[in-house]
Amino acid sequence: MGKLLFIDLANGLINEEPYPDDIGRDFIGGYGLGVRILYDRMKTCVDPLGPDNMLGFVGGPLTGTPALTSGRYTVVGKSPLTGTWGDSSSGGDFGPYMKFAGYDGIFITGISPSPVYLYLNDGNAELKDAIDLWGKDSQYTDDVLRERYGKRDTRVACVGPAGERLVKFACIMNDKGRAAGRSGLGAVMGSKNLKAIAATGTLSVPVSNMAAATRLRKKWSRRMNESAELFYEYGTAGLTDSAAETGDGPIKNWSGSFVDFPEVTDIDGDHVNSEQARRYGCWRCTISCGGRMKPTAGRAEDSHKPEYETLNMAGSNVLNSDLESIIQFNDLCNAEGMDTISAGAAVAFAVECYQNEILDHRYVGMDLNWRNGEAVVELAGKIARREGIGDILAEGVQVAAERIGSGSEEFAVHSGGQELPAHDPKFVPALAVTYRMDATPGRHTQGGAGWIMGSNFMDDSRENKYTADGFGELQSRATSMVHLVNASGICLFGYTGYDIEFIQEFMTEITGHSYTLDELVAVGERIGTLRHLFNLREGMNPLDLHMNPRAIGDPPQSEGPNAGITIDAEALTADYLRAMEWDSSTTRPSDEKLKQLGLFELVTAR
Ligand code: SF4
């Protein structure tokens, strides 16, 4: 285990602590470590953008090890977008280098009197003046800090100008094109006047049995290359057209269907690949789903391949088949440091308001029509700069709709304040529950029955995916396992391609602790439950969260693959609560469940 770092930016105090063994065993790391520390040490009901919010950067036990796809780190804190628990994970190389610099977790409170960055260097930590970087975009910041400390051994995580301006869905960028995108934690970092963390690392991450871990790497490499063909060939961009055809991907701000957007084939994986200069992968990943785009006028110098989520939210969801505009939107969001899902959803919301004469041309200053790629890029820029209408949209669609009024709530597609990602519960019914019941509302990376369950881990043998019969147990195990994988430092794309023994074997050989499958599921459930308890302590009951009814087909659509479908979200949720042993109205876990997970004393101690 490495060390944990605690920093108070108000007075510049930096303290190191050893990583407690019991937390390592019971919560393994990543956002498991994050929620255990924040639950214990953060005051309740703090202002997410105030000094008492604790912002954590946490690696998993497998981050930076020989395990395949082990480049993930997670940022944690209270979300300014939802007011709930917030976390967001990113790939690339920053997570491993944070560990090579000697730290498994960094927890930051306070607000610095002036802009600073944190420099980590082989077990040492210093705060440095960041006046020269403030106001600069994420790519410039990355270049300057890596130049300053040595490109080979230094990696950078930073906010762009959107984080400094407290755009509520600002993200934290690393490696120029990888983002801890969701939950608005870039705004938290900006609120602390913390521009960046630069990690120079040459230390090694402890591995209990390196020879066995290396053997496992070879064994699972062969399997990965066979199972991840689509991601290898296209990255997630390969999902764009099929998602539109099946009804997985929302179209026309969740009000339309494939029938409205046959031009989706103009932004499919082949078209994206034709603009790609080369592929790249995160740490220890041979899938290499990332890509850098050919340099052309209008693109960033280091232009990255748009992900499926971006192609949908800035493409299908606004009926935009102009691929160049989506690439430029992606570049802009990366440079400014904004989540492409929320930014795209905010644009779609504004377009629908404009089409319904709730917003007028005089106010927005452009023709906000469907199929207008230029407007997508222009409006995203206004949001990042908080200019005009952009200032309202920068608060997220929930708050924007409250301020604009005139019935615009109908067009604000979010759950609990977070804009929904590009996966439709009408196609994946479990997401109707995950989007509300996970501690970070509106997230597709938190698992669900029939959705990110891991190869050979469990079968969804229900004949009808819309039925609540047998749903709760599946949802409980699937989400628990995803918490485990997210916390371990492994990429979810790897998880979907492996047998479940992949996680079990690497966890055992790298940590030296022999885990059974049931123990691993229990770790995941413990992590998910403590995230939920964090929200309950904040007074947030997920049953009170509003999710836009379009997401569940209320009213049902009249055409397209999801025509006539309305999800019985209440029945699915009730069965999930039963399976989790959470109260059907307060959602508080039963005392027996808390004792079984070893959380009872922690929760009742205060
Ligand atoms: S699959 Fe893609 S996102 Fe996941 S580790 Fe590999 S390159 Fe990174």
XYZ file of C-alpha atoms and ligand atoms in Angstrom:
614
model
C 0.000 0.000 0.000
C 1.154 3.538 -0.678
C 0.273 6.597 1.330
C -2.706 8.871 1.681
C -2.270 12.611 1.423
C -4.489 15.158 3.168
C -4.220 18.787 2.085
C -5.902 21.914 3.423
C -5.601 24.540 0.709
C -6.702 27.342 3.038
C -3.439 27.178 4.970
C -1.285 24.992 2.725
C -0.957 22.218 5.328
C -0.027 18.813 3.880
C -0.238 15.631 5.963
C 0.636 12.095 5.000
C -0.975 9.051 6.551
C -0.470 5.335 5.985
C -3.213 3.540 4.064
C -5.218 1.714 6.779
C -5.126 -2.071 6.237
C -8.763 -2.578 7.199
C -9.950 -0.049 4.604
C -7.762 -1.717 1.989
C -9.318 -5.093 2.782
C -12.968 -4.069 3.151
C -13.221 -1.256 0.576
C -10.209 -2.193 -1.639
C -9.557 1.345 -2.974
C -10.807 3.664 -5.715
C -14.175 5.125 -4.810
C -14.431 2.487 -2.067
C -11.511 4.183 -0.336
C -12.994 7.549 -1.298
C -16.407 7.006 0.258
C -14.923 5.449 3.414
C -12.702 8.509 3.973
C -15.320 11.136 3.075
C -18.025 9.456 5.149
C -15.704 9.550 8.125
C -13.988 12.901 7.744
C -16.235 15.269 5.835
C -18.827 17.437 7.542
C -22.412 16.781 6.489
C -24.525 18.995 4.252
C -21.604 21.110 3.048
C -21.760 23.470 0.077
C -20.270 21.441 -2.825
C -18.392 24.551 -3.960
C -17.418 25.634 -0.453
C -14.237 24.965 1.527
C -15.578 21.953 3.438
C -16.250 19.768 0.419
C -13.490 17.185 0.287
C -12.182 16.397 -3.197
C -10.440 13.043 -3.482
C -8.238 11.510 -6.173
C -8.066 7.784 -5.589
C -6.415 4.853 -7.326
C -7.548 1.250 -7.126
C -5.456 -1.682 -5.897
C -4.889 -2.756 -9.510
C -4.178 0.751 -10.890
C -0.700 0.918 -12.383
C -0.054 -2.824 -12.051
C 0.457 -5.482 -14.748
C -3.303 -6.193 -14.736
C -4.836 -5.496 -18.143
C -6.735 -2.197 -18.534
C -5.514 -1.037 -15.113
C -5.198 2.675 -15.854
C -8.253 3.930 -13.984
C -8.374 6.442 -11.141
C -11.469 8.100 -9.675
C -12.269 11.581 -8.444
C -14.744 11.765 -5.531
C -16.586 14.522 -3.671
C -20.033 15.995 -3.189
C -21.457 16.844 -6.601
C -22.454 20.457 -7.346
C -24.709 19.155 -10.121
C -26.857 16.811 -8.022
C -26.048 17.682 -4.399
C -25.422 13.958 -3.860
C -22.355 11.781 -3.600
C -20.265 12.352 -6.725
C -17.588 10.297 -8.394
C -16.107 10.019 -11.828
C -13.448 7.753 -13.227
C -10.874 8.293 -15.949
C -8.329 6.219 -17.847
C -5.094 7.226 -19.545
C -1.864 7.202 -17.539
C -2.450 9.743 -14.755
C -3.784 7.193 -12.218
C -0.737 4.913 -12.502
C 1.649 7.898 -12.273
C -0.103 9.191 -9.153
C 0.728 5.817 -7.607
C 4.281 5.804 -9.014
C 4.648 9.188 -7.297
C 3.861 7.400 -4.023
C 0.167 8.088 -3.348
C -2.929 5.880 -3.414
C -5.248 8.691 -2.412
C -5.171 12.492 -2.171
C -7.897 14.313 -0.216
C -8.212 18.073 -0.518
C -10.258 20.563 1.508
C -10.221 24.343 1.817
C -9.895 27.052 -0.800
C -6.504 28.388 -1.743
C -6.223 32.211 -1.550
C -4.719 32.170 -5.059
C -4.433 29.590 -7.868
C -2.101 26.686 -7.122
C -1.217 23.271 -8.452
C -0.084 20.226 -6.520
C 3.225 18.705 -7.502
C 3.893 15.088 -6.501
C 7.372 13.696 -6.950
C 8.388 10.236 -5.713
C 6.893 10.489 -2.245
C 7.029 14.285 -1.863
C 4.159 16.727 -2.246
C 4.295 20.517 -2.703
C 1.797 23.237 -3.547
C 3.031 25.592 -6.264
C 1.860 28.879 -7.670
C -0.398 28.444 -10.734
C -0.978 32.079 -11.708
C 0.634 31.444 -15.106
C -1.748 28.534 -15.791
C -5.029 30.056 -14.589
C -7.352 30.746 -17.506
C -5.419 28.401 -19.786
C -6.995 25.382 -21.417
C -6.351 21.809 -20.333
C -4.063 20.953 -23.240
C -1.804 23.970 -22.650
C -1.701 23.187 -18.924
C -0.773 19.569 -19.600
C 1.993 20.601 -22.027
C 3.523 23.207 -19.700
C 3.628 20.982 -16.617
C 5.028 17.956 -18.445
C 7.642 20.165 -20.083
C 8.516 21.586 -16.663
C 8.952 18.256 -14.880
C 9.973 15.876 -17.644
C 7.616 14.422 -20.214
C 8.618 10.816 -19.724
C 7.787 10.431 -16.038
C 5.137 13.128 -15.489
C 1.399 13.023 -16.022
C -1.139 15.767 -15.336
C -4.779 16.012 -14.248
C -6.228 19.508 -14.478
C -9.267 21.689 -14.966
C -9.819 23.919 -17.963
C -11.444 27.359 -17.910
C -14.916 25.781 -17.472
C -13.856 24.383 -14.090
C -12.487 27.773 -13.069
C -15.815 29.370 -14.054
C -17.684 26.760 -12.005
C -19.646 25.300 -14.903
C -21.630 22.710 -12.948
C -20.683 19.883 -15.294
C -17.022 20.808 -15.604
C -14.748 17.787 -15.685
C -11.149 16.972 -14.794
C -8.938 16.189 -17.783
C -5.826 14.042 -17.955
C -3.581 12.982 -20.815
C -5.300 15.690 -22.914
C -8.179 13.475 -24.031
C -9.259 11.425 -21.005
C -11.811 12.862 -18.610
C -13.271 12.284 -15.170
C -16.356 13.670 -16.807
C -19.433 13.193 -14.667
C -20.695 14.648 -11.372
C -19.258 18.137 -12.020
C -16.149 17.581 -9.935
C -14.142 19.917 -12.187
C -16.204 22.748 -10.698
C -15.246 21.555 -7.205
C -11.564 21.603 -8.187
C -11.989 25.061 -9.723
C -13.779 26.318 -6.601
C -10.696 25.379 -4.591
C -8.401 27.399 -6.887
C -6.616 24.134 -7.640
C -5.617 24.153 -11.294
C -3.815 20.844 -11.585
C -2.043 17.896 -10.068
C 1.241 16.976 -11.749
C 2.646 13.585 -10.756
C 6.239 12.644 -11.464
C 6.671 9.032 -10.503
C 9.378 6.417 -10.732
C 8.435 4.331 -7.667
C 6.951 0.902 -8.216
C 3.504 -0.211 -7.120
C 3.759 -3.178 -4.747
C 2.645 -6.456 -6.305
C 2.413 -9.478 -4.023
C 3.333 -12.067 -6.657
C 4.775 -10.407 -9.763
C 5.560 -13.668 -11.567
C 1.978 -14.881 -11.167
C 0.576 -11.468 -12.178
C 2.704 -11.503 -15.332
C 1.466 -15.005 -16.175
C -2.111 -13.826 -15.699
C -1.471 -10.902 -18.010
C -0.391 -13.235 -20.811
C -3.288 -15.594 -20.193
C -5.945 -12.872 -20.274
C -4.362 -10.874 -23.140
C -5.285 -13.591 -25.601
C -8.855 -13.628 -24.356
C -9.164 -9.849 -24.403
C -8.047 -9.514 -27.993
C -10.731 -11.974 -29.089
C -13.602 -10.469 -27.111
C -13.020 -6.757 -27.650
C -12.905 -6.727 -31.438
C -15.444 -3.912 -31.890
C -13.706 -1.597 -29.412
C -10.330 -2.486 -30.945
C -11.509 -1.650 -34.448
C -13.664 1.407 -33.787
C -13.528 2.366 -30.121
C -16.927 3.186 -28.669
C -17.674 5.123 -31.883
C -18.555 1.713 -33.326
C -21.782 1.721 -31.291
C -23.268 4.907 -32.757
C -25.412 3.575 -35.593
C -26.475 0.316 -33.939
C -27.521 2.198 -30.784
C -29.775 4.426 -32.881
C -31.287 1.451 -34.691
C -31.993 -0.619 -31.574
C -33.371 2.240 -29.482
C -30.450 2.262 -27.031
C -29.330 5.729 -28.122
C -31.638 8.716 -27.562
C -32.588 10.789 -30.588
C -33.953 14.356 -30.828
C -33.608 15.067 -27.112
C -35.218 11.712 -26.249
C -38.411 12.562 -28.151
C -37.562 10.939 -31.499
C -36.296 7.698 -32.946
C -34.188 6.247 -35.731
C -37.019 7.204 -38.094
C -36.106 10.882 -37.518
C -32.384 10.366 -38.042
C -31.464 7.877 -40.766
C -28.370 10.070 -41.379
C -26.794 8.497 -38.278
C -24.725 6.387 -40.680
C -22.796 9.584 -41.562
C -21.338 9.608 -38.036
C -20.777 5.865 -37.615
C -17.539 4.091 -36.728
C -16.294 3.882 -40.329
C -16.729 7.619 -40.877
C -15.000 8.411 -37.578
C -12.144 6.041 -38.430
C -11.669 7.750 -41.792
C -10.758 10.931 -39.854
C -8.506 9.145 -37.372
C -4.723 9.511 -37.537
C -3.865 6.733 -35.068
C -5.239 4.629 -32.237
C -3.978 4.718 -28.665
C -4.685 2.947 -25.406
C -4.606 3.657 -21.700
C -2.108 2.093 -19.316
C -1.656 -1.657 -19.886
C -4.469 -1.899 -22.410
C -4.174 -3.582 -25.770
C -7.773 -2.816 -26.760
C -6.624 0.760 -27.440
C -10.098 2.161 -27.983
C -8.826 5.771 -28.008
C -7.788 7.652 -31.119
C -6.148 10.861 -32.244
C -7.706 12.619 -35.190
C -5.992 13.939 -38.291
C -4.914 17.565 -37.862
C -6.997 19.945 -39.953
C -8.003 23.579 -39.734
C -10.660 24.035 -37.068
C -9.524 21.085 -34.950
C -7.412 21.222 -31.810
C -3.711 20.550 -32.247
C -4.177 17.354 -30.265
C -7.630 16.375 -31.446
C -9.067 13.207 -29.888
C -11.597 10.750 -31.233
C -15.138 11.410 -29.988
C -16.581 8.595 -27.876
C -19.988 7.060 -28.548
C -21.521 9.186 -25.782
C -20.285 12.344 -27.527
C -21.342 11.199 -30.987
C -24.807 10.557 -29.636
C -25.258 13.641 -27.468
C -23.795 16.129 -29.990
C -25.003 14.073 -32.965
C -28.097 11.840 -32.845
C -29.672 13.673 -29.910
C -29.689 16.964 -31.853
C -30.115 15.308 -35.295
C -26.645 16.497 -36.256
C -24.909 14.385 -38.908
C -22.044 16.849 -39.451
C -19.135 14.775 -38.112
C -16.672 17.669 -38.300
C -18.817 19.723 -35.916
C -18.907 16.806 -33.446
C -15.116 16.504 -33.560
C -14.844 20.252 -32.910
C -17.414 20.043 -30.079
C -15.338 17.240 -28.539
C -12.115 19.258 -28.881
C -13.774 22.285 -27.316
C -15.136 20.304 -24.358
C -11.729 18.666 -23.786
C -9.860 21.966 -23.916
C -12.360 23.854 -21.741
C -12.830 20.849 -19.443
C -16.561 20.090 -19.812
C -18.406 16.784 -19.718
C -19.548 16.078 -23.287
C -22.673 14.228 -22.108
C -24.033 17.095 -20.029
C -22.862 19.770 -22.481
C -24.561 17.933 -25.369
C -27.734 17.476 -23.317
C -27.746 21.189 -22.439
C -27.529 22.048 -26.148
C -30.399 19.642 -26.975
C -32.500 21.201 -24.194
C -31.864 24.697 -25.584
C -32.684 23.612 -29.145
C -36.027 22.166 -28.065
C -36.803 25.321 -26.055
C -36.001 27.413 -29.143
C -38.147 25.232 -31.394
C -41.043 25.706 -28.968
C -40.524 29.488 -28.852
C -39.532 29.464 -25.196
C -36.136 30.919 -26.151
C -35.928 33.457 -28.969
C -33.229 34.461 -31.433
C -32.650 37.830 -29.804
C -31.729 36.106 -26.572
C -29.684 33.143 -27.830
C -28.076 34.996 -30.757
C -28.153 32.084 -33.217
C -30.489 29.770 -35.106
C -30.918 26.941 -32.645
C -32.370 24.425 -35.060
C -32.137 20.663 -35.176
C -29.473 19.435 -37.638
C -27.328 22.541 -37.035
C -23.779 21.400 -36.203
C -22.390 24.935 -36.204
C -24.840 25.950 -33.481
C -23.835 22.930 -31.365
C -20.214 24.108 -31.293
C -21.094 27.779 -30.853
C -23.456 27.138 -27.954
C -20.979 24.806 -26.216
C -18.459 27.664 -26.360
C -20.974 30.048 -24.785
C -21.590 27.545 -21.982
C -17.862 27.167 -21.291
C -17.461 30.961 -21.196
C -20.780 31.459 -19.353
C -21.813 33.942 -22.019
C -25.475 34.977 -22.401
C -27.729 31.904 -22.498
C -24.594 29.845 -21.827
C -24.487 31.184 -18.277
C -27.871 29.618 -17.491
C -27.132 26.347 -19.307
C -23.842 26.078 -17.383
C -25.945 25.376 -14.271
C -27.212 22.113 -15.816
C -30.584 21.527 -17.450
C -32.527 21.082 -14.201
C -31.615 24.532 -12.877
C -31.796 26.060 -16.375
C -35.391 24.829 -16.740
C -36.311 26.212 -13.311
C -34.960 29.623 -14.331
C -36.379 29.669 -17.861
C -39.791 28.264 -16.844
C -42.621 28.362 -19.440
C -42.901 24.568 -19.456
C -39.256 24.004 -20.371
C -38.989 21.313 -17.638
C -40.431 18.884 -20.192
C -37.255 19.254 -22.275
C -34.758 18.934 -19.403
C -33.694 15.288 -19.582
C -31.926 14.507 -16.328
C -32.143 12.443 -13.190
C -31.691 14.324 -9.944
C -29.929 17.152 -11.801
C -27.479 15.079 -13.847
C -28.120 14.924 -17.581
C -28.877 11.383 -18.739
C -26.235 9.589 -20.803
C -26.827 7.993 -24.200
C -28.482 4.758 -23.068
C -32.248 4.572 -23.024
C -34.055 2.689 -20.224
C -36.791 1.819 -22.701
C -34.152 -0.403 -24.331
C -32.265 -1.295 -21.107
C -35.024 -1.244 -18.437
C -32.575 -1.777 -15.549
C -31.234 1.715 -16.196
C -34.589 3.150 -15.075
C -33.524 1.931 -11.634
C -29.776 2.579 -11.871
C -30.325 6.168 -13.050
C -32.303 6.919 -9.876
C -31.052 4.526 -7.232
C -27.306 4.737 -7.705
C -25.740 7.313 -5.403
C -24.668 9.271 -8.490
C -27.934 9.706 -10.417
C -27.976 9.455 -14.198
C -24.915 7.238 -14.704
C -24.633 4.396 -17.223
C -21.356 3.100 -15.769
C -22.945 1.840 -12.546
C -24.262 -1.463 -13.885
C -27.664 -3.088 -13.938
C -29.511 -6.305 -14.733
C -28.780 -7.197 -18.352
C -26.309 -4.309 -18.513
C -22.555 -4.533 -17.780
C -22.796 -7.804 -15.877
C -19.451 -9.339 -16.831
C -18.999 -12.320 -19.071
C -19.973 -15.634 -17.360
C -20.724 -13.897 -14.040
C -24.476 -14.281 -14.170
C -27.195 -14.960 -16.665
C -30.169 -12.761 -17.222
C -32.404 -15.682 -18.145
C -35.654 -13.763 -17.729
C -37.789 -14.173 -20.829
C -39.078 -10.630 -20.479
C -36.494 -7.966 -19.636
C -39.271 -5.575 -18.585
C -40.617 -7.768 -15.786
C -39.873 -7.212 -12.113
C -39.874 -10.979 -11.453
C -36.318 -11.939 -10.579
C -35.099 -8.415 -11.283
C -34.025 -7.301 -7.799
C -31.431 -10.000 -7.135
C -29.908 -9.584 -10.601
C -29.748 -5.813 -10.238
C -28.225 -6.111 -6.782
C -25.449 -8.500 -7.856
C -24.759 -6.700 -11.139
C -24.392 -3.279 -9.519
C -22.321 -4.677 -6.647
C -19.897 -6.239 -9.089
C -19.595 -3.015 -11.066
C -18.760 -1.123 -7.855
C -16.008 -3.648 -7.234
C -14.600 -3.309 -10.763
C -14.803 0.502 -10.717
C -13.039 0.589 -7.341
C -10.341 -1.870 -8.425
C -8.858 0.416 -11.078
C -9.875 -1.827 -14.003
C -11.654 -0.429 -17.069
C -15.277 -1.530 -17.450
C -14.658 -2.373 -21.112
C -12.162 -4.973 -19.966
C -14.666 -6.321 -17.440
C -17.356 -6.819 -20.066
C -14.967 -8.955 -22.109
C -13.490 -11.224 -19.430
C -14.622 -14.154 -17.396
C -15.218 -13.014 -13.854
C -12.168 -14.963 -12.673
C -10.061 -12.212 -14.280
C -10.825 -9.819 -11.421
C -10.588 -12.499 -8.757
C -7.212 -13.790 -9.955
C -5.576 -10.375 -10.391
C -6.932 -9.144 -7.039
C -5.440 -12.190 -5.332
C -1.987 -12.100 -6.957
C -1.571 -8.334 -6.730
C -2.922 -7.646 -3.240
C -1.844 -10.973 -1.718
C -5.296 -11.366 -0.189
C -7.187 -14.381 -1.457
C -10.757 -13.346 -2.316
C -13.671 -15.663 -3.063
C -16.232 -14.487 -5.578
C -18.799 -14.000 -2.815
C -16.333 -11.862 -0.855
C -15.763 -9.691 -3.913
C -19.504 -9.220 -4.450
C -19.796 -8.272 -0.761
C -17.021 -5.671 -1.159
C -18.949 -4.152 -4.067
C -22.192 -4.148 -2.101
C -20.448 -2.556 0.890
C -19.085 0.231 -1.317
C -22.424 0.840 -3.057
C -24.260 0.853 0.262
C -21.914 3.359 1.889
C -22.269 5.694 -1.115
C -26.042 5.411 -0.626
C -25.695 6.069 3.113
C -23.671 9.194 2.328
C -26.710 10.526 0.453
C -29.177 9.504 3.161
C -27.088 11.382 5.705
C -27.303 14.439 3.431
C -31.106 14.088 3.584
C -31.368 12.774 0.007
C -33.831 9.927 -0.564
C -33.449 8.689 -4.159
C -37.184 7.990 -4.341
C -37.673 11.772 -4.210
C -35.423 12.399 -7.225
C -37.058 13.584 -10.400
C -36.192 11.780 -13.623
C -37.585 13.061 -16.909
C -40.500 10.721 -17.821
C -39.346 10.575 -21.456
C -36.638 8.202 -20.267
C -39.185 5.555 -19.290
C -41.632 6.102 -22.145
C -44.198 8.217 -20.327
C -45.964 8.970 -22.608
C -44.933 6.096 -24.901
C -43.366 6.881 -28.258
C -45.521 6.367 -31.330
C -42.826 5.074 -33.684
C -39.346 3.593 -33.740
C -37.866 0.617 -31.886
C -39.178 1.764 -28.483
C -42.712 2.510 -29.734
C -45.422 1.682 -27.202
C -42.969 0.888 -24.388
C -43.464 2.321 -20.901
C -41.206 1.006 -18.152
C -42.821 0.140 -14.825
C -39.987 1.824 -12.957
C -41.849 1.709 -9.640
C -42.216 -2.089 -9.762
C -38.564 -2.592 -10.748
C -37.418 -0.212 -8.013
C -39.565 -1.925 -5.376
C -38.072 -5.307 -6.244
C -34.561 -3.882 -6.110
C -35.196 -2.321 -2.678
C -36.513 -5.676 -1.426
C -33.446 -7.530 -2.718
C -31.084 -4.963 -1.183
C -32.971 -5.075 2.144
C -33.489 -1.312 1.939
C -36.699 0.149 3.378
C -39.371 0.535 0.710
C -40.044 4.188 1.568
C -37.007 5.587 3.415
C -34.527 3.366 1.475
C -32.501 2.924 4.680
C -30.714 -0.462 4.721
C -31.942 -2.808 7.459
C -29.812 -3.153 10.593
C -29.211 -6.800 9.679
C -27.890 -5.791 6.270
C -25.650 -3.112 7.794
C -24.252 -5.662 10.259
C -23.725 -8.217 7.498
C -21.698 -5.641 5.517
C -19.756 -4.486 8.587
C -21.212 -0.968 8.323
C -23.496 -0.865 11.360
C -21.016 0.669 13.791
C -19.732 3.187 11.269
C -23.256 4.354 10.484
C -24.533 4.480 14.054
C -21.341 5.980 15.542
C -22.462 9.566 14.923
S -10.603 -0.185 -23.285
Fe -10.295 1.949 -23.910
S -10.898 3.193 -22.088
Fe -10.577 1.049 -21.410
S -8.443 0.980 -20.730
Fe -8.470 0.341 -22.888
S -8.068 2.210 -24.078
Fe -8.664 2.841 -21.996
